[in-house]
Short mmCIF file of C-alpha atoms in Angstrom, two decimals:
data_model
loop_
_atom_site.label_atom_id
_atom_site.label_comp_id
_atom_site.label_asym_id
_atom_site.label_seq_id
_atom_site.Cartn_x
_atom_site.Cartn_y
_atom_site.Cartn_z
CA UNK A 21 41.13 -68.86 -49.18
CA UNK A 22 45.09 -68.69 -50.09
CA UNK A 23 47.29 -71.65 -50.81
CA UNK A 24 48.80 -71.22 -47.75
CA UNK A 25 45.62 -71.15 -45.54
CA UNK A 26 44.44 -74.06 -47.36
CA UNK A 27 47.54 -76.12 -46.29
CA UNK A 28 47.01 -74.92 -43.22
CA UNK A 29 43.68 -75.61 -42.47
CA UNK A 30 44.23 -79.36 -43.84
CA UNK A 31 46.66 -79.71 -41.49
CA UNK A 32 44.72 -78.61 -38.80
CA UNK A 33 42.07 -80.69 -39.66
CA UNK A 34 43.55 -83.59 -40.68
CA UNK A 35 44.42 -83.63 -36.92
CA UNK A 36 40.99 -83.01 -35.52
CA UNK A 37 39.55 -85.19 -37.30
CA UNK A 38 42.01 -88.27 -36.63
CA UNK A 39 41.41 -86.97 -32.49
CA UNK A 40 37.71 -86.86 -33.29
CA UNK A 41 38.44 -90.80 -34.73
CA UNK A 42 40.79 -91.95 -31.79
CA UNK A 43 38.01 -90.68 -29.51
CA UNK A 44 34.91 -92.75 -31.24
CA UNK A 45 37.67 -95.94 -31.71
CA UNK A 46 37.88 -95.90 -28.12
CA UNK A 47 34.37 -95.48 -27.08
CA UNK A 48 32.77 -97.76 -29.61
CA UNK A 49 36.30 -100.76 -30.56
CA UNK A 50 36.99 -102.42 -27.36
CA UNK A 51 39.87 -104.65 -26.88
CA UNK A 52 42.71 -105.41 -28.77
CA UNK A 53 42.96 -107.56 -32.08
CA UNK A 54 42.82 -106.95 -35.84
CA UNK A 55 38.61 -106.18 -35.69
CA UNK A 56 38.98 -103.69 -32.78
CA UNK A 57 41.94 -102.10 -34.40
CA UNK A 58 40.44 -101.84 -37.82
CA UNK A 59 37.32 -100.49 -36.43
CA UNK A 60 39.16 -97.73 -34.61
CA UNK A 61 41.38 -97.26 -38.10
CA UNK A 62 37.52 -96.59 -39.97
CA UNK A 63 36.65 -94.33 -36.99
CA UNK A 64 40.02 -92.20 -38.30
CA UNK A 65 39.55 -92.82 -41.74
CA UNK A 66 35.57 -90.91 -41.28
CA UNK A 67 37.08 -88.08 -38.97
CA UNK A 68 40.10 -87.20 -41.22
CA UNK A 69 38.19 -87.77 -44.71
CA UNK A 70 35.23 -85.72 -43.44
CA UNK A 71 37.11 -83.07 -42.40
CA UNK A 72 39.40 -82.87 -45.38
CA UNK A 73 36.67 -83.31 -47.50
CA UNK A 74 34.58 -80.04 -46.08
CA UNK A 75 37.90 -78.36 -46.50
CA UNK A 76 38.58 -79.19 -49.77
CA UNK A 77 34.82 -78.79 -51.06
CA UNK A 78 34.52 -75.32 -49.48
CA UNK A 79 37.57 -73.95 -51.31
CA UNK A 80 36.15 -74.54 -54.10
CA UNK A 81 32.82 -74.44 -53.72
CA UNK A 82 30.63 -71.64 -52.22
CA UNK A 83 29.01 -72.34 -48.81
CA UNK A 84 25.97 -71.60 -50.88
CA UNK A 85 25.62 -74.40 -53.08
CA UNK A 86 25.02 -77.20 -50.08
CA UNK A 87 24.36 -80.43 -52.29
CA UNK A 88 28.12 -80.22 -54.18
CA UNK A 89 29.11 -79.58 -50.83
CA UNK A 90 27.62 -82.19 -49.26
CA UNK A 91 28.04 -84.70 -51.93
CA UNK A 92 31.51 -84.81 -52.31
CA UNK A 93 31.99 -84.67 -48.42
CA UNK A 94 29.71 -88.06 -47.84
CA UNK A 95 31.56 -89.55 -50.64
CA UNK A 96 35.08 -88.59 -48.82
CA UNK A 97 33.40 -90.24 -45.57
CA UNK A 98 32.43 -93.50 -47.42
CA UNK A 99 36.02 -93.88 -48.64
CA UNK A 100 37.73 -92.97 -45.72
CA UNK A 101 36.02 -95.00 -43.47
CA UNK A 102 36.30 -98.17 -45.80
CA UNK A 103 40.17 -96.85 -46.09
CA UNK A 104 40.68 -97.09 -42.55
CA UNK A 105 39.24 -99.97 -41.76
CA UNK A 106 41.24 -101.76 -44.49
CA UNK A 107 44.26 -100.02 -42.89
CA UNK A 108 43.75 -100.82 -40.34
CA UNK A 109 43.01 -104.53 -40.22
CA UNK A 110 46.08 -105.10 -43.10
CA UNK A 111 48.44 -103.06 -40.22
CA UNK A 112 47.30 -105.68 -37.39
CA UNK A 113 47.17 -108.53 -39.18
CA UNK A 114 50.82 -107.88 -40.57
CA UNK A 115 51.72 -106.67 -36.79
CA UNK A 116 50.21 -110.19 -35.87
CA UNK A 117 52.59 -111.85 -37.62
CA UNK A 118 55.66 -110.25 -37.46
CA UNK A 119 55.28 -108.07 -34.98
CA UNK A 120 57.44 -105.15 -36.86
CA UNK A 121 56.62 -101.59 -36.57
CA UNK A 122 56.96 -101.04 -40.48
CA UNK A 123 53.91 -103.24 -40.55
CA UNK A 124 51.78 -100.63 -38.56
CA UNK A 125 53.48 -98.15 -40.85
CA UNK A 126 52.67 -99.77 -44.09
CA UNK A 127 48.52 -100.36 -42.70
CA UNK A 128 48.47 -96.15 -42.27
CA UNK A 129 50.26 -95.27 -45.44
CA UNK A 130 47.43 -97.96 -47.16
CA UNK A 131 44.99 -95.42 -44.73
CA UNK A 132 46.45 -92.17 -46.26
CA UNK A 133 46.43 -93.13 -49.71
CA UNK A 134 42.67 -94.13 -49.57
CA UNK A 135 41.88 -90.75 -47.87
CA UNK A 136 43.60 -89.02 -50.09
CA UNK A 137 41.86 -90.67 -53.15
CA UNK A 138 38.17 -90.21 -51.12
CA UNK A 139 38.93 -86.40 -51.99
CA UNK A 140 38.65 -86.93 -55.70
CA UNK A 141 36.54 -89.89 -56.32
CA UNK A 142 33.01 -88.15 -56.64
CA UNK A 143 34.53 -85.81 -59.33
CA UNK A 144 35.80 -88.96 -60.94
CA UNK A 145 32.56 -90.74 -60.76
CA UNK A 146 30.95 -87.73 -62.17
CA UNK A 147 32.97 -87.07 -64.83
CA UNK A 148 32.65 -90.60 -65.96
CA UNK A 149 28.94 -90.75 -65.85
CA UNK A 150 27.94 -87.75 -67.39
CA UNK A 151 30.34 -88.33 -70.12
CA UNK A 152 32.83 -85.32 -69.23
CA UNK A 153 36.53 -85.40 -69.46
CA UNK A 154 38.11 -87.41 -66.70
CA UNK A 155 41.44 -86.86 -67.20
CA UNK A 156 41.39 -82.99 -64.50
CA UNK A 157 39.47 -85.29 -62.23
CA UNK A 158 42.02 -88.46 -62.51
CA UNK A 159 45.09 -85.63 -62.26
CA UNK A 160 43.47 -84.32 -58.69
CA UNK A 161 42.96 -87.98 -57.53
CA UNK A 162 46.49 -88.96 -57.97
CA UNK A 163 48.08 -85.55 -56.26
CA UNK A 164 45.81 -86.55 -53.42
CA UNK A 165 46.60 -89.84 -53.46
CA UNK A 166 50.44 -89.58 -53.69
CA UNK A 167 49.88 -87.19 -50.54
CA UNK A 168 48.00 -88.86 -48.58
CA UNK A 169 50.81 -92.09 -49.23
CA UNK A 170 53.41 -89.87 -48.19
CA UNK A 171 51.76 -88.20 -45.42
CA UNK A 172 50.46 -91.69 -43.84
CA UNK A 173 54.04 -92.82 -43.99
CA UNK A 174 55.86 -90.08 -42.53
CA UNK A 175 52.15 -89.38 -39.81
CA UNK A 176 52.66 -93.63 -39.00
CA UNK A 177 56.70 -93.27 -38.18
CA UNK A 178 55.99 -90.28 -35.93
CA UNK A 179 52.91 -91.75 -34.01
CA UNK A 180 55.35 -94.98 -33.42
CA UNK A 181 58.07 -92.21 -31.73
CA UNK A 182 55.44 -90.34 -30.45
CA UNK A 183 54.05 -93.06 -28.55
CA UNK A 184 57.25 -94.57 -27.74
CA UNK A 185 57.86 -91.17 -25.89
CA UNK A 186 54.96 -91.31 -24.37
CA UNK A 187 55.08 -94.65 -22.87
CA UNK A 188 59.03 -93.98 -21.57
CA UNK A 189 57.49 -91.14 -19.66
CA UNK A 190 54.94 -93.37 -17.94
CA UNK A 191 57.26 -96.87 -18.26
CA UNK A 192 55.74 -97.51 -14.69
CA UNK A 193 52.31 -97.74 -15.97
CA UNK A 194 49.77 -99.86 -17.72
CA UNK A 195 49.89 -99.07 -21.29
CA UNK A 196 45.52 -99.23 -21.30
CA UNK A 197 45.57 -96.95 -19.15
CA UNK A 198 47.17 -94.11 -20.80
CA UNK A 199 45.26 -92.19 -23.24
CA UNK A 200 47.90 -89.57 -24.67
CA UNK A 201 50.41 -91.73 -26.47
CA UNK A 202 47.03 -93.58 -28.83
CA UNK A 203 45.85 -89.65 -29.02
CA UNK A 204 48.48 -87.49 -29.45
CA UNK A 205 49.66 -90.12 -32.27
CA UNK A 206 46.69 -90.57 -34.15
CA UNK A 207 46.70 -86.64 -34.02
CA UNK A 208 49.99 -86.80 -35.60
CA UNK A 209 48.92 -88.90 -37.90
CA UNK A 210 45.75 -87.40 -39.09
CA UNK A 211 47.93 -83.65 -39.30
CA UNK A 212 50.73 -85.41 -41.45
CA UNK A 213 48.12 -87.01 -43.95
CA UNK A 214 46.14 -83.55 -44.25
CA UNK A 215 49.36 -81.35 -44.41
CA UNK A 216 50.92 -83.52 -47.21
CA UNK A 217 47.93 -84.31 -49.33
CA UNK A 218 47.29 -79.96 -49.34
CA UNK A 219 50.96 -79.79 -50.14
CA UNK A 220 49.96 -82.20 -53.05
CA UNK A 221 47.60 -80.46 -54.24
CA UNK A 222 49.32 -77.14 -54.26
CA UNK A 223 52.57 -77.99 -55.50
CA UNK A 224 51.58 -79.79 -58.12
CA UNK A 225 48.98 -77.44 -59.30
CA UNK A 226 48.77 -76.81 -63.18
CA UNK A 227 46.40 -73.40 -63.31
CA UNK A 228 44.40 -71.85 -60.92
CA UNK A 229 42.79 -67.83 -60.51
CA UNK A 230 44.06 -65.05 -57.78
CA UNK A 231 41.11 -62.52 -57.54
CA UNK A 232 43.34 -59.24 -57.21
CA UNK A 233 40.06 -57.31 -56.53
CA UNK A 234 36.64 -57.47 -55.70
CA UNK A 235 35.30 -60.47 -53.81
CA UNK A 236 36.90 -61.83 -51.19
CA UNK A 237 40.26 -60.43 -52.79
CA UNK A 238 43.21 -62.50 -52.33
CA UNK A 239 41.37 -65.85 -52.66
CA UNK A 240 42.86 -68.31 -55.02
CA UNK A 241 40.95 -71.37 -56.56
CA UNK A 242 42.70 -73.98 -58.16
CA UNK A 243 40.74 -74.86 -62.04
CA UNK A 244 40.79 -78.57 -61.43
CA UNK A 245 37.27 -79.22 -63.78
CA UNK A 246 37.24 -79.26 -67.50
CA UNK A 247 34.74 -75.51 -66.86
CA UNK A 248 34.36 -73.03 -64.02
CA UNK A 249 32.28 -70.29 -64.18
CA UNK A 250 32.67 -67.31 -63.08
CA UNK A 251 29.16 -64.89 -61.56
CA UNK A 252 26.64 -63.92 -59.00
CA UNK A 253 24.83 -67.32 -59.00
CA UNK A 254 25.44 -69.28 -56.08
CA UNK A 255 26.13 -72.11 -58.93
CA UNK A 256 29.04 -70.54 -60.02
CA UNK A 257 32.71 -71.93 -59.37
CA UNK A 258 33.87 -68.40 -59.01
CA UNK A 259 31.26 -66.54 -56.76
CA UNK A 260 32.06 -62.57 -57.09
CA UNK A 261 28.72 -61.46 -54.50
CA UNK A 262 28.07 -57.85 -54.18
CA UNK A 263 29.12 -56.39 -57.48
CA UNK A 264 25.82 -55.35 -59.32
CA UNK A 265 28.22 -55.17 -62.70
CA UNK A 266 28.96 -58.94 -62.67
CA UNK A 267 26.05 -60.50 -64.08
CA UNK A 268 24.73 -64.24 -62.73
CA UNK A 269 26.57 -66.18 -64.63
CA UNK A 270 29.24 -63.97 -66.30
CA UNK A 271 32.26 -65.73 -67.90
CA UNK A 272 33.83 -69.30 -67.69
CA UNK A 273 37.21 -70.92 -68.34
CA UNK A 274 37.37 -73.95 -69.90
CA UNK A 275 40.31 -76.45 -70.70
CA UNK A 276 40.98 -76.76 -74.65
CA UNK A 277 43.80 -79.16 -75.32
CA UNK A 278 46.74 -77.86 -73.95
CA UNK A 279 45.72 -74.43 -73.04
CA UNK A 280 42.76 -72.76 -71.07
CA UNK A 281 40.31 -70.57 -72.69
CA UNK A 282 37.67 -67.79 -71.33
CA UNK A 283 34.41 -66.88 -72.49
CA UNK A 284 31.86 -64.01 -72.33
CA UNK A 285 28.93 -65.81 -71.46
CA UNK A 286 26.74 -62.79 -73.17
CA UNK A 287 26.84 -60.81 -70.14
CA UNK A 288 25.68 -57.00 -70.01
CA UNK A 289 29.44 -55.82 -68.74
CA UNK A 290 31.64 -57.47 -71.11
CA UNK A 291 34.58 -59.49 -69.98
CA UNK A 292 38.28 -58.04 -70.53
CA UNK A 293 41.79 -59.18 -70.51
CA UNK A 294 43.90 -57.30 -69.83
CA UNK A 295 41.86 -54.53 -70.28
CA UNK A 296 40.85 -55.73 -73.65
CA UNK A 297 37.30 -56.72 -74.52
CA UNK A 298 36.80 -59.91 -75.89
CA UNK A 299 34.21 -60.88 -78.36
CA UNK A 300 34.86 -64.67 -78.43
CA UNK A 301 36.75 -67.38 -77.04
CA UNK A 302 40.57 -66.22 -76.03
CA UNK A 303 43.12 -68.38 -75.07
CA UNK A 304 44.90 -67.04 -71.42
CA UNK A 305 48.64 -66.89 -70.58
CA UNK A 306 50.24 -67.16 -67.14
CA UNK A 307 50.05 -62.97 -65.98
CA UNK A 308 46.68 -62.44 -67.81
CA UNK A 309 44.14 -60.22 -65.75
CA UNK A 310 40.63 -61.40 -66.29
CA UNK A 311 38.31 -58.51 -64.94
CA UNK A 312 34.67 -58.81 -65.01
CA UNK A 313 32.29 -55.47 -63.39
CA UNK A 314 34.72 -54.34 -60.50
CA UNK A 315 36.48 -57.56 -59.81
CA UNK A 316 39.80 -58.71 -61.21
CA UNK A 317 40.99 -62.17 -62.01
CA UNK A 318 44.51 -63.11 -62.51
CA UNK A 319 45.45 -66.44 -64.09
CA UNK A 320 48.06 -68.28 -63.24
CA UNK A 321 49.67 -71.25 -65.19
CA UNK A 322 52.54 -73.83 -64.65
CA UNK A 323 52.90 -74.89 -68.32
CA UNK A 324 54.27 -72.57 -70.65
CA UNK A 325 53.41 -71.80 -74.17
CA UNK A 326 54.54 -70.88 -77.72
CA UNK A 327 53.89 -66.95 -78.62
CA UNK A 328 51.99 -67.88 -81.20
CA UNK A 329 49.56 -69.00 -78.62
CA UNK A 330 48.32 -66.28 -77.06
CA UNK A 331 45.17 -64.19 -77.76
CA UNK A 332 41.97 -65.50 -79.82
CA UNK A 333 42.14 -69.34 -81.06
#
């Protein structure tokens, strides 16, 4: 998948999922009051942060390997849910006593910034229990976070003028009994907080792979973790299927200080850079072509480094 489908899709499912949510709210949290309105601000929280979360696990995961898929996605649900019922029930009760619309506004950018931070919490958790580096994990969670905070503000404002459109259309009628001005902005809503936490996470991106050729060419995967690997194996980070040249697990990039490193992992092939075997660990530059069997890599870097840098450490 390509940066640009990836925003894409999160924006497109951000807003599923919070229609998904408004649909469940209004089946299962009748009437009005802060517990009816928080429970319908969980039901948006689960439908946004599961959806995001599948998005965001399959692009960098493989379908394949179903328990890291499905672990980070429950996680995302957990947190989302708990981040839109506190959302939720912080927006009313503020609402209650005020009765300002930058209350409501405030209780969905809370909702945002909790889904945005479901998206990176399992890494975090993991990284902290099996003793890993947290710091790639803690960078990811705050991109998210910062988008989902920007994306629940702007989503909140429009769903207020969205529904204030709405309800001018139908000023004649009973406000319960309209369904499109509730749907059409928690829609907005849910697409705002999925556009602008992909956004995040793009923008802000500090190295990430482009495979040129082989494999589901043109798909680029962000190196978030302290180690991807690159293979055949369904465990790998980097899947290249097909190519009987690329052995299981064939190669992996790892973070060393400042600077990312690959590795032959002893396979049968060799790995090159730039068409130049490597025998040990070598330190990668933004342009550098990784290319292991028939597939080709290119690595892509924000930071920039000395000269002196490049090549083997």
């Amino acid at each position: 998948m390509s940066f640009r489908l990836f925003v894409y899709y999160c924006a497109l499912c951000g807003g599923a999922g919070a229609f998904a949510g408004w649909g469940l709210g209004r089946a299962l949290a009748t009437g009005e009051g802060i517990v009816p309105q928080g429970l319908k601000g969980m039901w948006l929280g689960v439908g946004v942060a599961f959806l995001l979360g599948l998005v965001d696990a399959l692009w960098n995961f493989a379908l394949r390997q179903v328990l890291s898929v499905l672990a980070r996605v429950l996680t995302a649900v957990l947190v989302g849910g708990m981040a839109g019922l506190l959302g939720g029930l912080v927006g009313e009760a503020l609402y209650g006593w005020k009765h300002h619309d930058a209350f409501l506004v405030l209780g969905w950018s809370l909702v945002g910034l909790l889904v945005g931070l479901s998206l990176g919490v399992f890494d975090l958790l993991a990284a902290l229990a099996l003793g890993r580096d947290p710091r790639p994990a803690s960078r990811k969670s705050l991109k998210c976070l910062l988008g989902g905070l920007l994306g629940g503000a702007l989503g909140g404002s429009l769903s207020l003028l969205v529904r204030g459109a709405w309800g001018e259309l139908f000023h004649d009628k009973p406000s319960e009994l309209l369904w499109s001005p509730s749907a059409t902005g928690f829609v907005a809503l849910g697409m705002c907080i999925g556009l602008m936490i992909g956004l995040a996470q793009v923008l802000f991106k500090e190295a990430w792979l482009r495979v040129e050729a082989g494999f589901r060419a043109g798909r680029e995967v962000l190196i978030t973790r302290p180690e991807i690997t690159i293979g055949r194996a369904e465990s790998c980070d980097v899947g290249l299927f097909g190519d009987p040249s690329v052995d299981r697990v064939h190669a992996s990039i790892h973070r060393e200080g400042n600077r990312f490193v690959v590795r032959d992992l002893g396979s049968l092939g060799g790995t090159f850079v730039n068409e130049e075997p490597i025998h040990g660990p070598w330190a990668l530059r933004a342009g550098d072509v990784i290319r292991v069997g028939q597939s080709r890599l290119r690595f892509g870097e924000r930071a920039r480094r000395h000269p002196g840098e490049e090549g083997r450490p």
